[in-house]
């Protein structure tokens, strides 16, 4: 009879070792930015790289699980729980029209002035050609899925 494991360990689920290096890389890049000086930058702008890296990290986890099917559900959920990916953002990516959404704030009407959503959510063909698209929150240059 096989032994039934009842021991609860705090160790990450199987498969973590394979992606650990990449996750560490994201963590190091975040640390670098947080410790770098923000001289001459507006407060919002100094936060953009942080949003962009955490976005990339969420996307990485999302791809691993949904696109490449390279990790187990157990590991995926563990990563979410540990804060390696934003579950709320990933929930949006699964919806039509939000596949490329950069951050949740861009779809919160109150914080933005551009009609109901952030300027980065407006398809490029609907904007003036000369207009600079830049999300104030994360510096996104456009994440409408029709672009
Ligand atoms: Zn955006
Ligand atoms: Zn944004």
Coordinates of N, CA, C and O and ligand atoms in Angstrom, one line a residue:
X1 N 0.8 -1.2 0.0 CA 0.0 0.0 0.0 C 0.9 1.3 0.0 O 1.8 1.3 0.8
X2 N 0.6 2.2 -0.9 CA 1.4 3.4 -0.9 C 1.1 4.2 0.4 O 0.0 4.3 0.9
X3 N 2.2 4.9 0.8 CA 2.0 5.7 1.9 C 1.3 7.0 1.6 O 1.5 7.6 0.5
X4 N 0.4 7.4 2.4 CA -0.4 8.6 2.2 C 0.3 9.8 2.9 O 0.5 9.7 4.1
X5 N 0.7 10.8 2.1 CA 1.4 11.9 2.7 C 0.4 12.8 3.5 O -0.5 13.3 2.9
X6 N 0.6 12.9 4.8 CA -0.3 13.8 5.5 C 0.5 15.0 6.0 O -0.1 16.0 6.5
X7 N 1.8 15.0 5.8 CA 2.6 16.1 6.2 C 2.4 17.3 5.4 O 2.5 17.3 4.1
X8 N 2.1 18.4 6.0 CA 1.9 19.7 5.3 C 3.2 20.4 5.3 O 3.7 20.9 6.4
X9 N 3.8 20.6 4.1 CA 5.0 21.3 4.1 C 4.8 22.7 3.6 O 3.8 23.0 2.9
X10 N 5.7 23.6 3.9 CA 5.6 25.0 3.3 C 6.3 25.1 2.0 O 6.4 26.2 1.5
X11 N 6.9 24.0 1.6 CA 7.6 24.1 0.4 C 6.7 24.4 -0.8 O 5.6 23.9 -0.9
X12 N 7.2 25.1 -1.8 CA 6.4 25.3 -3.0 C 6.1 24.0 -3.7 O 6.8 23.1 -3.6
X13 N 5.0 24.0 -4.5 CA 4.6 22.8 -5.2 C 5.6 22.4 -6.3 O 6.4 23.3 -6.6
X14 N 5.5 21.2 -6.7 CA 6.4 20.7 -7.8 C 6.4 21.6 -9.0 O 5.3 22.1 -9.4
X15 N 7.6 21.8 -9.6 CA 7.6 22.7 -10.8 C 8.1 24.1 -10.5 O 8.5 24.8 -11.4
X16 N 8.1 24.4 -9.2 CA 8.6 25.8 -8.9 C 10.0 26.0 -9.2 O 10.4 27.1 -9.7
X17 N 10.8 25.0 -9.0 CA 12.3 25.1 -9.2 C 12.6 25.5 -10.7 O 13.5 26.3 -10.9
X18 N 11.7 25.0 -11.6 CA 12.0 25.4 -13.0 C 11.7 26.8 -13.4 O 12.3 27.4 -14.3
X19 N 10.9 27.5 -12.6 CA 10.5 28.9 -12.9 C 11.1 29.8 -11.9 O 11.0 31.0 -12.1
X20 N 11.8 29.3 -10.9 CA 12.3 30.1 -9.8 C 13.2 31.2 -10.3 O 13.2 32.4 -9.9
X21 N 14.1 30.8 -11.2 CA 15.1 31.8 -11.7 C 14.4 33.0 -12.4 O 14.8 34.2 -12.2
X22 N 13.4 32.7 -13.2 CA 12.7 33.8 -13.9 C 12.0 34.7 -12.9 O 12.1 35.9 -13.0
X23 N 11.4 34.1 -11.9 CA 10.7 34.9 -10.9 C 11.7 35.7 -10.0 O 11.4 36.9 -9.7
X24 N 12.9 35.2 -9.8 CA 13.9 35.9 -9.1 C 14.4 37.1 -9.9 O 14.7 38.1 -9.3
X25 N 14.5 36.9 -11.2 CA 14.9 38.0 -12.1 C 13.9 39.1 -12.0 O 14.3 40.3 -11.9
X26 N 12.6 38.8 -12.0 CA 11.6 39.9 -11.8 C 11.7 40.6 -10.5 O 11.7 41.8 -10.4
X27 N 12.0 39.8 -9.5 CA 12.1 40.4 -8.1 C 13.3 41.3 -8.0 O 13.2 42.4 -7.4
X28 N 14.4 40.9 -8.7 CA 15.6 41.7 -8.7 C 15.4 43.0 -9.4 O 15.9 44.1 -9.0
X29 N 14.7 42.9 -10.6 CA 14.4 44.1 -11.4 C 13.6 45.1 -10.6 O 13.7 46.3 -10.6
X30 N 12.6 44.6 -9.8 CA 11.7 45.4 -9.0 C 12.5 46.1 -7.9 O 12.4 47.3 -7.6
X31 N 13.4 45.3 -7.3 CA 14.2 45.9 -6.2 C 15.1 47.0 -6.7 O 15.3 48.0 -6.1
X32 N 15.7 46.8 -7.9 CA 16.6 47.8 -8.5 C 15.8 49.1 -8.7 O 16.3 50.2 -8.4
X33 N 14.6 49.0 -9.2 CA 13.8 50.2 -9.5 C 13.4 50.9 -8.2 O 13.5 52.1 -8.0
X34 N 13.0 50.1 -7.2 CA 12.6 50.7 -5.9 C 13.7 51.4 -5.2 O 13.5 52.4 -4.5
X35 N 15.0 50.9 -5.5 CA 16.1 51.6 -4.8 C 16.7 52.7 -5.6 O 17.5 53.5 -5.1
X36 N 16.4 52.7 -6.9 CA 16.9 53.8 -7.8 C 16.3 55.1 -7.4 O 15.2 55.3 -6.9
X37 N 17.1 56.2 -7.7 CA 16.6 57.5 -7.4 C 15.6 57.9 -8.5 O 15.7 57.5 -9.6
X38 N 14.7 58.7 -8.1 CA 13.6 59.2 -9.0 C 13.8 60.6 -9.4 O 12.8 61.3 -9.7
X39 N 15.0 61.1 -9.3 CA 15.3 62.6 -9.6 C 14.6 63.0 -10.9 O 14.8 62.4 -11.9
X40 N 14.0 64.1 -10.9 CA 13.5 64.7 -12.1 C 12.3 64.0 -12.7 O 11.8 64.5 -13.7
X41 N 11.8 63.0 -12.0 CA 10.6 62.3 -12.6 C 9.4 62.7 -11.8 O 9.5 62.8 -10.5
X42 N 8.3 62.7 -12.4 CA 7.0 62.9 -11.7 C 6.7 61.6 -10.9 O 7.2 60.6 -11.3
X43 N 6.0 61.8 -9.9 CA 5.7 60.7 -9.0 C 5.1 59.5 -9.8 O 5.5 58.4 -9.7
X44 N 4.1 59.8 -10.6 CA 3.5 58.8 -11.4 C 4.5 58.0 -12.3 O 4.5 56.8 -12.3
X45 N 5.3 58.8 -13.0 CA 6.3 58.2 -13.9 C 7.3 57.3 -13.2 O 7.7 56.3 -13.8
X46 N 7.6 57.6 -12.0 CA 8.6 56.8 -11.3 C 8.0 55.5 -10.9 O 8.7 54.5 -10.7
X47 N 6.7 55.4 -10.9 CA 6.0 54.1 -10.6 C 5.8 53.2 -11.8 O 5.5 52.1 -11.7
X48 N 5.9 53.8 -13.0 CA 5.6 53.1 -14.2 C 6.4 51.8 -14.4 O 5.8 50.7 -14.7
X49 N 7.7 51.8 -14.2 CA 8.4 50.6 -14.4 C 8.0 49.5 -13.4 O 8.0 48.3 -13.7
X50 N 7.5 49.9 -12.2 CA 7.1 48.9 -11.2 C 5.8 48.2 -11.8 O 5.7 47.0 -11.8
X51 N 4.9 49.0 -12.2 CA 3.6 48.5 -12.8 C 4.0 47.6 -14.0 O 3.4 46.5 -14.2
X52 N 4.9 48.0 -14.8 CA 5.2 47.3 -16.0 C 5.9 45.9 -15.7 O 5.6 44.9 -16.3
X53 N 6.7 45.9 -14.7 CA 7.4 44.6 -14.3 C 6.4 43.7 -13.7 O 6.3 42.5 -14.0
X54 N 5.5 44.2 -12.8 CA 4.6 43.3 -12.1 C 3.6 42.8 -13.1 O 3.1 41.7 -13.1
X55 N 3.3 43.7 -14.1 CA 2.4 43.2 -15.2 C 3.1 42.1 -16.0 O 2.4 41.1 -16.3
X56 N 4.3 42.3 -16.3 CA 5.0 41.2 -17.1 C 5.1 39.9 -16.3 O 5.0 38.8 -16.8
X57 N 5.2 40.0 -15.0 CA 5.3 38.9 -14.1 C 3.9 38.1 -14.1 O 3.9 36.9 -14.2
X58 N 2.8 38.9 -14.0 CA 1.5 38.3 -14.1 C 1.3 37.6 -15.4 O 0.8 36.5 -15.5
X59 N 1.8 38.3 -16.5 CA 1.6 37.7 -17.8 C 2.4 36.4 -17.9 O 2.0 35.5 -18.6
X60 N 3.6 36.4 -17.4 CA 4.4 35.2 -17.4 C 3.7 34.0 -16.7 O 3.6 32.9 -17.3
X61 N 3.1 34.3 -15.6 CA 2.4 33.2 -14.8 C 1.2 32.8 -15.6 O 0.9 31.6 -15.8
X62 N 0.5 33.8 -16.2 CA -0.7 33.5 -17.0 C -0.4 32.6 -18.2 O -1.0 31.6 -18.4
X63 N 0.7 33.0 -18.9 CA 1.1 32.2 -20.1 C 1.5 30.8 -19.7 O 1.2 29.8 -20.4
X64 N 2.3 30.7 -18.6 CA 2.7 29.4 -18.1 C 1.5 28.4 -17.9 O 1.6 27.3 -18.3
X65 N 0.5 29.0 -17.3 CA -0.7 28.1 -17.0 C -1.7 28.0 -18.1 O -2.0 26.9 -18.5
X66 N -2.1 29.1 -18.7 CA -3.1 29.0 -19.7 C -2.7 28.8 -21.1 O -3.4 28.2 -21.9
X67 N -1.5 29.4 -21.5 CA -1.1 29.3 -22.9 C -0.2 28.0 -23.1 O -0.4 27.2 -24.0
X68 N 0.8 27.9 -22.2 CA 1.8 26.8 -22.4 C 1.4 25.6 -21.6 O 2.0 24.5 -21.8
X69 N 0.5 25.7 -20.7 CA 0.1 24.6 -19.8 C 1.4 23.9 -19.2 O 1.5 22.7 -19.2
X70 N 2.3 24.7 -18.8 CA 3.5 24.2 -18.3 C 3.6 24.0 -16.8 O 4.5 23.4 -16.3
X71 N 2.6 24.5 -16.1 CA 2.6 24.4 -14.6 C 1.3 23.8 -14.2 O 0.2 23.9 -14.8
X72 N 1.3 23.2 -13.0 CA 0.1 22.5 -12.5 C -0.8 23.6 -11.9 O -0.4 24.7 -11.5
X73 N -2.1 23.2 -11.7 CA -3.1 24.1 -11.1 C -2.6 24.4 -9.7 O -2.8 25.6 -9.2
X74 N -2.0 23.4 -9.0 CA -1.6 23.6 -7.6 C -0.5 24.7 -7.6 O -0.6 25.6 -6.8
X75 N 0.4 24.6 -8.5 CA 1.5 25.6 -8.5 C 1.0 27.0 -8.9 O 1.3 28.0 -8.4
X76 N 0.1 27.0 -9.9 CA -0.5 28.3 -10.4 C -1.2 29.0 -9.2 O -1.0 30.2 -9.0
X77 N -2.0 28.2 -8.5 CA -2.7 28.9 -7.4 C -1.8 29.3 -6.2 O -2.0 30.3 -5.6
X78 N -0.7 28.5 -6.1 CA 0.2 28.9 -5.1 C 0.9 30.2 -5.4 O 1.1 31.1 -4.6
X79 N 1.2 30.4 -6.7 CA 1.9 31.6 -7.2 C 1.0 32.8 -7.0 O 1.4 33.9 -6.6
X80 N -0.3 32.6 -7.2 CA -1.3 33.7 -7.0 C -1.3 34.1 -5.6 O -1.2 35.3 -5.2
X81 N -1.3 33.1 -4.7 CA -1.4 33.3 -3.3 C -0.2 34.0 -2.8 O -0.2 34.8 -1.8
X82 N 1.0 33.7 -3.4 CA 2.2 34.3 -2.9 C 2.4 35.7 -3.5 O 3.4 36.3 -3.3
X83 N 1.5 36.1 -4.4 CA 1.6 37.5 -4.9 C 2.5 37.5 -6.2 O 2.9 38.6 -6.6
X84 N 2.8 36.4 -6.8 CA 3.6 36.4 -8.0 C 2.8 36.9 -9.2 O 3.4 37.2 -10.3
X85 N 1.5 36.9 -9.1 CA 0.7 37.3 -10.2 C -0.6 37.9 -9.6 O -1.0 37.6 -8.5
X86 N -1.2 38.8 -10.3 CA -2.4 39.5 -9.9 C -3.7 38.7 -10.4 O -4.0 38.8 -11.6
X87 N -4.3 38.1 -9.5 CA -5.5 37.2 -9.9 C -6.6 38.1 -10.5 O -7.3 37.6 -11.5
X88 N -6.8 39.3 -10.1 CA -7.9 40.1 -10.6 C -7.6 40.5 -12.0 O -8.5 40.6 -12.9
X89 N -6.3 40.8 -12.3 CA -5.9 41.2 -13.6 C -6.0 40.0 -14.6 O -6.6 40.2 -15.7
X90 N -5.6 38.9 -14.1 CA -5.7 37.7 -15.0 C -7.2 37.3 -15.3 O -7.5 36.9 -16.4
X91 N -8.0 37.6 -14.3 CA -9.5 37.3 -14.6 C -10.0 38.2 -15.7 O -10.8 37.8 -16.5
X92 N -9.4 39.4 -15.8 CA -9.8 40.3 -16.9 C -9.3 39.8 -18.2 O -10.0 39.9 -19.3
X93 N -8.1 39.3 -18.2 CA -7.4 38.8 -19.5 C -8.2 37.7 -20.1 O -8.1 37.5 -21.3
X94 N -9.0 37.0 -19.3 CA -9.8 35.9 -19.9 C -11.1 36.5 -20.6 O -11.8 35.7 -21.2
X95 N -11.3 37.8 -20.4 CA -12.6 38.3 -21.0 C -12.2 38.9 -22.4 O -11.2 39.5 -22.5
X96 N -13.2 38.8 -23.2 CA -13.0 39.4 -24.6 C -12.9 40.9 -24.5 O -13.6 41.6 -23.8
X97 N -11.9 41.4 -25.2 CA -11.7 42.9 -25.2 C -10.7 43.3 -24.1 O -10.2 44.5 -24.1
X98 N -10.3 42.4 -23.2 CA -9.4 42.8 -22.1 C -8.2 42.0 -22.1 O -7.4 42.0 -21.2
X99 N -7.9 41.3 -23.2 CA -6.8 40.3 -23.3 C -5.5 41.0 -23.0 O -4.5 40.3 -22.6
X100 N -5.4 42.3 -23.3 CA -4.1 42.9 -23.1 C -4.1 44.0 -22.1 O -3.2 44.8 -22.0
X101 N -5.1 44.0 -21.3 CA -5.3 45.1 -20.3 C -4.0 45.2 -19.4 O -3.4 44.3 -18.9
X102 N -3.6 46.5 -19.3 CA -2.3 46.7 -18.6 C -2.5 46.8 -17.1 O -1.6 46.3 -16.3
X103 N -3.5 47.5 -16.6 CA -3.7 47.5 -15.2 C -5.2 47.8 -14.9 O -5.9 48.3 -15.7
X104 N -5.6 47.3 -13.7 CA -7.0 47.4 -13.4 C -7.5 48.9 -13.3 O -8.7 49.1 -13.5
X105 N -6.7 49.8 -12.9 CA -7.1 51.2 -12.8 C -7.6 51.8 -14.1 O -8.3 52.7 -14.1
X106 N -7.1 51.2 -15.2 CA -7.4 51.8 -16.5 C -8.9 51.6 -16.8 O -9.4 52.2 -17.8
X107 N -9.5 50.7 -16.1 CA -11.0 50.4 -16.5 C -11.9 50.9 -15.3 O -13.0 50.7 -15.3
X108 N -11.2 51.6 -14.4 CA -12.0 52.3 -13.3 C -12.3 53.7 -13.7 O -11.4 54.5 -13.7
X109 N -13.6 53.9 -14.1 CA -13.9 55.2 -14.7 C -13.6 56.4 -13.9 O -13.1 57.4 -14.4
X110 N -13.7 56.3 -12.7 CA -13.6 57.5 -11.8 C -12.2 58.2 -11.9 O -12.1 59.4 -11.8
X111 N -11.2 57.3 -12.0 CA -9.8 57.9 -11.9 C -9.3 58.5 -13.2 O -8.3 59.1 -13.3
X112 N -10.1 58.3 -14.3 CA -9.6 58.7 -15.6 C -10.5 59.8 -16.1 O -11.7 59.9 -15.8
X113 N -10.0 60.6 -17.0 CA -10.8 61.7 -17.6 C -11.2 61.3 -19.0 O -12.2 61.9 -19.5
X114 N -10.5 60.4 -19.6 CA -10.9 60.1 -21.0 C -12.1 59.2 -21.1 O -12.1 58.0 -20.9
X115 N -13.2 59.9 -21.4 CA -14.6 59.2 -21.3 C -14.6 58.3 -20.1 O -14.4 58.7 -19.0
X116 N -14.9 57.0 -20.4 CA -15.1 56.1 -19.3 C -13.9 55.3 -18.9 O -13.7 54.9 -17.7
X117 N -13.0 55.2 -19.8 CA -11.8 54.4 -19.5 C -10.5 55.2 -19.9 O -10.6 56.2 -20.5
X118 N -9.4 54.6 -19.5 CA -8.1 55.2 -19.7 C -7.8 55.4 -21.2 O -8.3 54.6 -22.0
X119 N -7.1 56.4 -21.5 CA -6.7 56.6 -22.9 C -6.1 55.4 -23.6 O -6.2 55.2 -24.8
X120 N -5.3 54.6 -22.8 CA -4.6 53.5 -23.4 C -5.6 52.4 -23.8 O -5.2 51.4 -24.5
X121 N -6.9 52.5 -23.4 CA -7.9 51.5 -23.8 C -8.6 51.9 -25.0 O -9.4 51.1 -25.5
X122 N -8.4 53.1 -25.5 CA -9.0 53.5 -26.7 C -8.3 53.0 -27.9 O -7.1 53.3 -28.0
X123 N -9.0 52.3 -28.8 CA -8.3 51.8 -30.0 C -7.6 53.0 -30.8 O -8.1 54.1 -30.9
X124 N -6.4 52.7 -31.3 CA -5.5 53.7 -31.9 C -6.3 54.4 -33.1 O -6.1 55.6 -33.3
X125 N -7.0 53.7 -33.8 CA -7.7 54.3 -35.0 C -8.8 55.3 -34.6 O -9.2 56.1 -35.4
X126 N -9.1 55.3 -33.3 CA -10.1 56.3 -32.9 C -9.5 57.5 -32.3 O -10.2 58.5 -31.9
X127 N -8.2 57.6 -32.2 CA -7.5 58.7 -31.6 C -6.8 59.5 -32.7 O -6.6 59.1 -33.8
X128 N -6.5 60.8 -32.3 CA -5.8 61.6 -33.2 C -4.4 61.0 -33.4 O -3.8 60.6 -32.5
X129 N -3.9 61.1 -34.6 CA -2.6 60.4 -34.9 C -1.5 61.0 -34.1 O -0.6 60.3 -33.7
X130 N -1.6 62.3 -33.8 CA -0.5 63.0 -33.1 C -0.6 62.9 -31.6 O 0.4 63.2 -30.9
X131 N -1.7 62.4 -31.2 CA -1.8 62.3 -29.7 C -1.0 61.2 -29.1 O -0.9 60.1 -29.6
X132 N -0.3 61.6 -28.0 CA 0.5 60.6 -27.3 C -0.4 59.8 -26.4 O -1.1 60.3 -25.6
X133 N -0.3 58.5 -26.6 CA -1.1 57.6 -25.7 C -0.2 57.2 -24.5 O 0.9 56.7 -24.7
X134 N -0.6 57.6 -23.4 CA 0.2 57.2 -22.2 C -0.8 57.1 -21.0 O -1.4 58.1 -20.6
X135 N -0.9 56.0 -20.5 CA -1.7 55.8 -19.3 C -1.0 56.4 -18.1 O 0.2 56.2 -17.9
X136 N -1.7 57.3 -17.3 CA -1.0 58.0 -16.2 C -0.6 57.0 -15.1 O 0.4 57.3 -14.4
X137 N -1.3 55.9 -15.0 CA -1.0 55.0 -13.9 C 0.3 54.2 -14.2 O 1.2 54.1 -13.3
X138 N 0.4 53.6 -15.4 CA 1.5 52.7 -15.6 C 2.3 53.1 -16.9 O 3.3 52.3 -17.2
X139 N 1.9 54.1 -17.6 CA 2.7 54.5 -18.8 C 2.4 53.6 -20.0 O 3.2 53.7 -21.0
X140 N 1.4 52.8 -19.9 CA 1.0 52.0 -21.0 C 0.8 52.8 -22.3 O 0.2 53.8 -22.3
X141 N 1.2 52.2 -23.4 CA 1.1 53.0 -24.7 C -0.1 52.4 -25.5 O -0.1 52.6 -26.7
X142 N -1.0 51.8 -24.9 CA -2.1 51.3 -25.6 C -2.3 49.8 -25.4 O -1.4 49.0 -25.7
X143 N -3.5 49.5 -24.9 CA -3.7 48.0 -24.6 C -5.1 47.6 -25.1 O -5.6 46.6 -24.6
X144 N -5.7 48.3 -26.0 CA -6.9 47.9 -26.5 C -6.7 46.6 -27.4 O -5.7 46.6 -28.1
X145 N -7.5 45.6 -27.3 CA -7.2 44.4 -27.9 C -7.4 44.5 -29.4 O -7.0 43.6 -30.2
X146 N -8.0 45.6 -29.9 CA -8.2 45.7 -31.4 C -7.0 46.3 -32.1 O -6.9 46.4 -33.3
X147 N -6.0 46.8 -31.3 CA -4.8 47.4 -31.9 C -4.0 46.3 -32.6 O -3.8 45.2 -32.1
Ligands
LIG1 ZN1 -3.2 50.2 -20.9
LIG2 ZN1 -2.7 51.3 -17.0

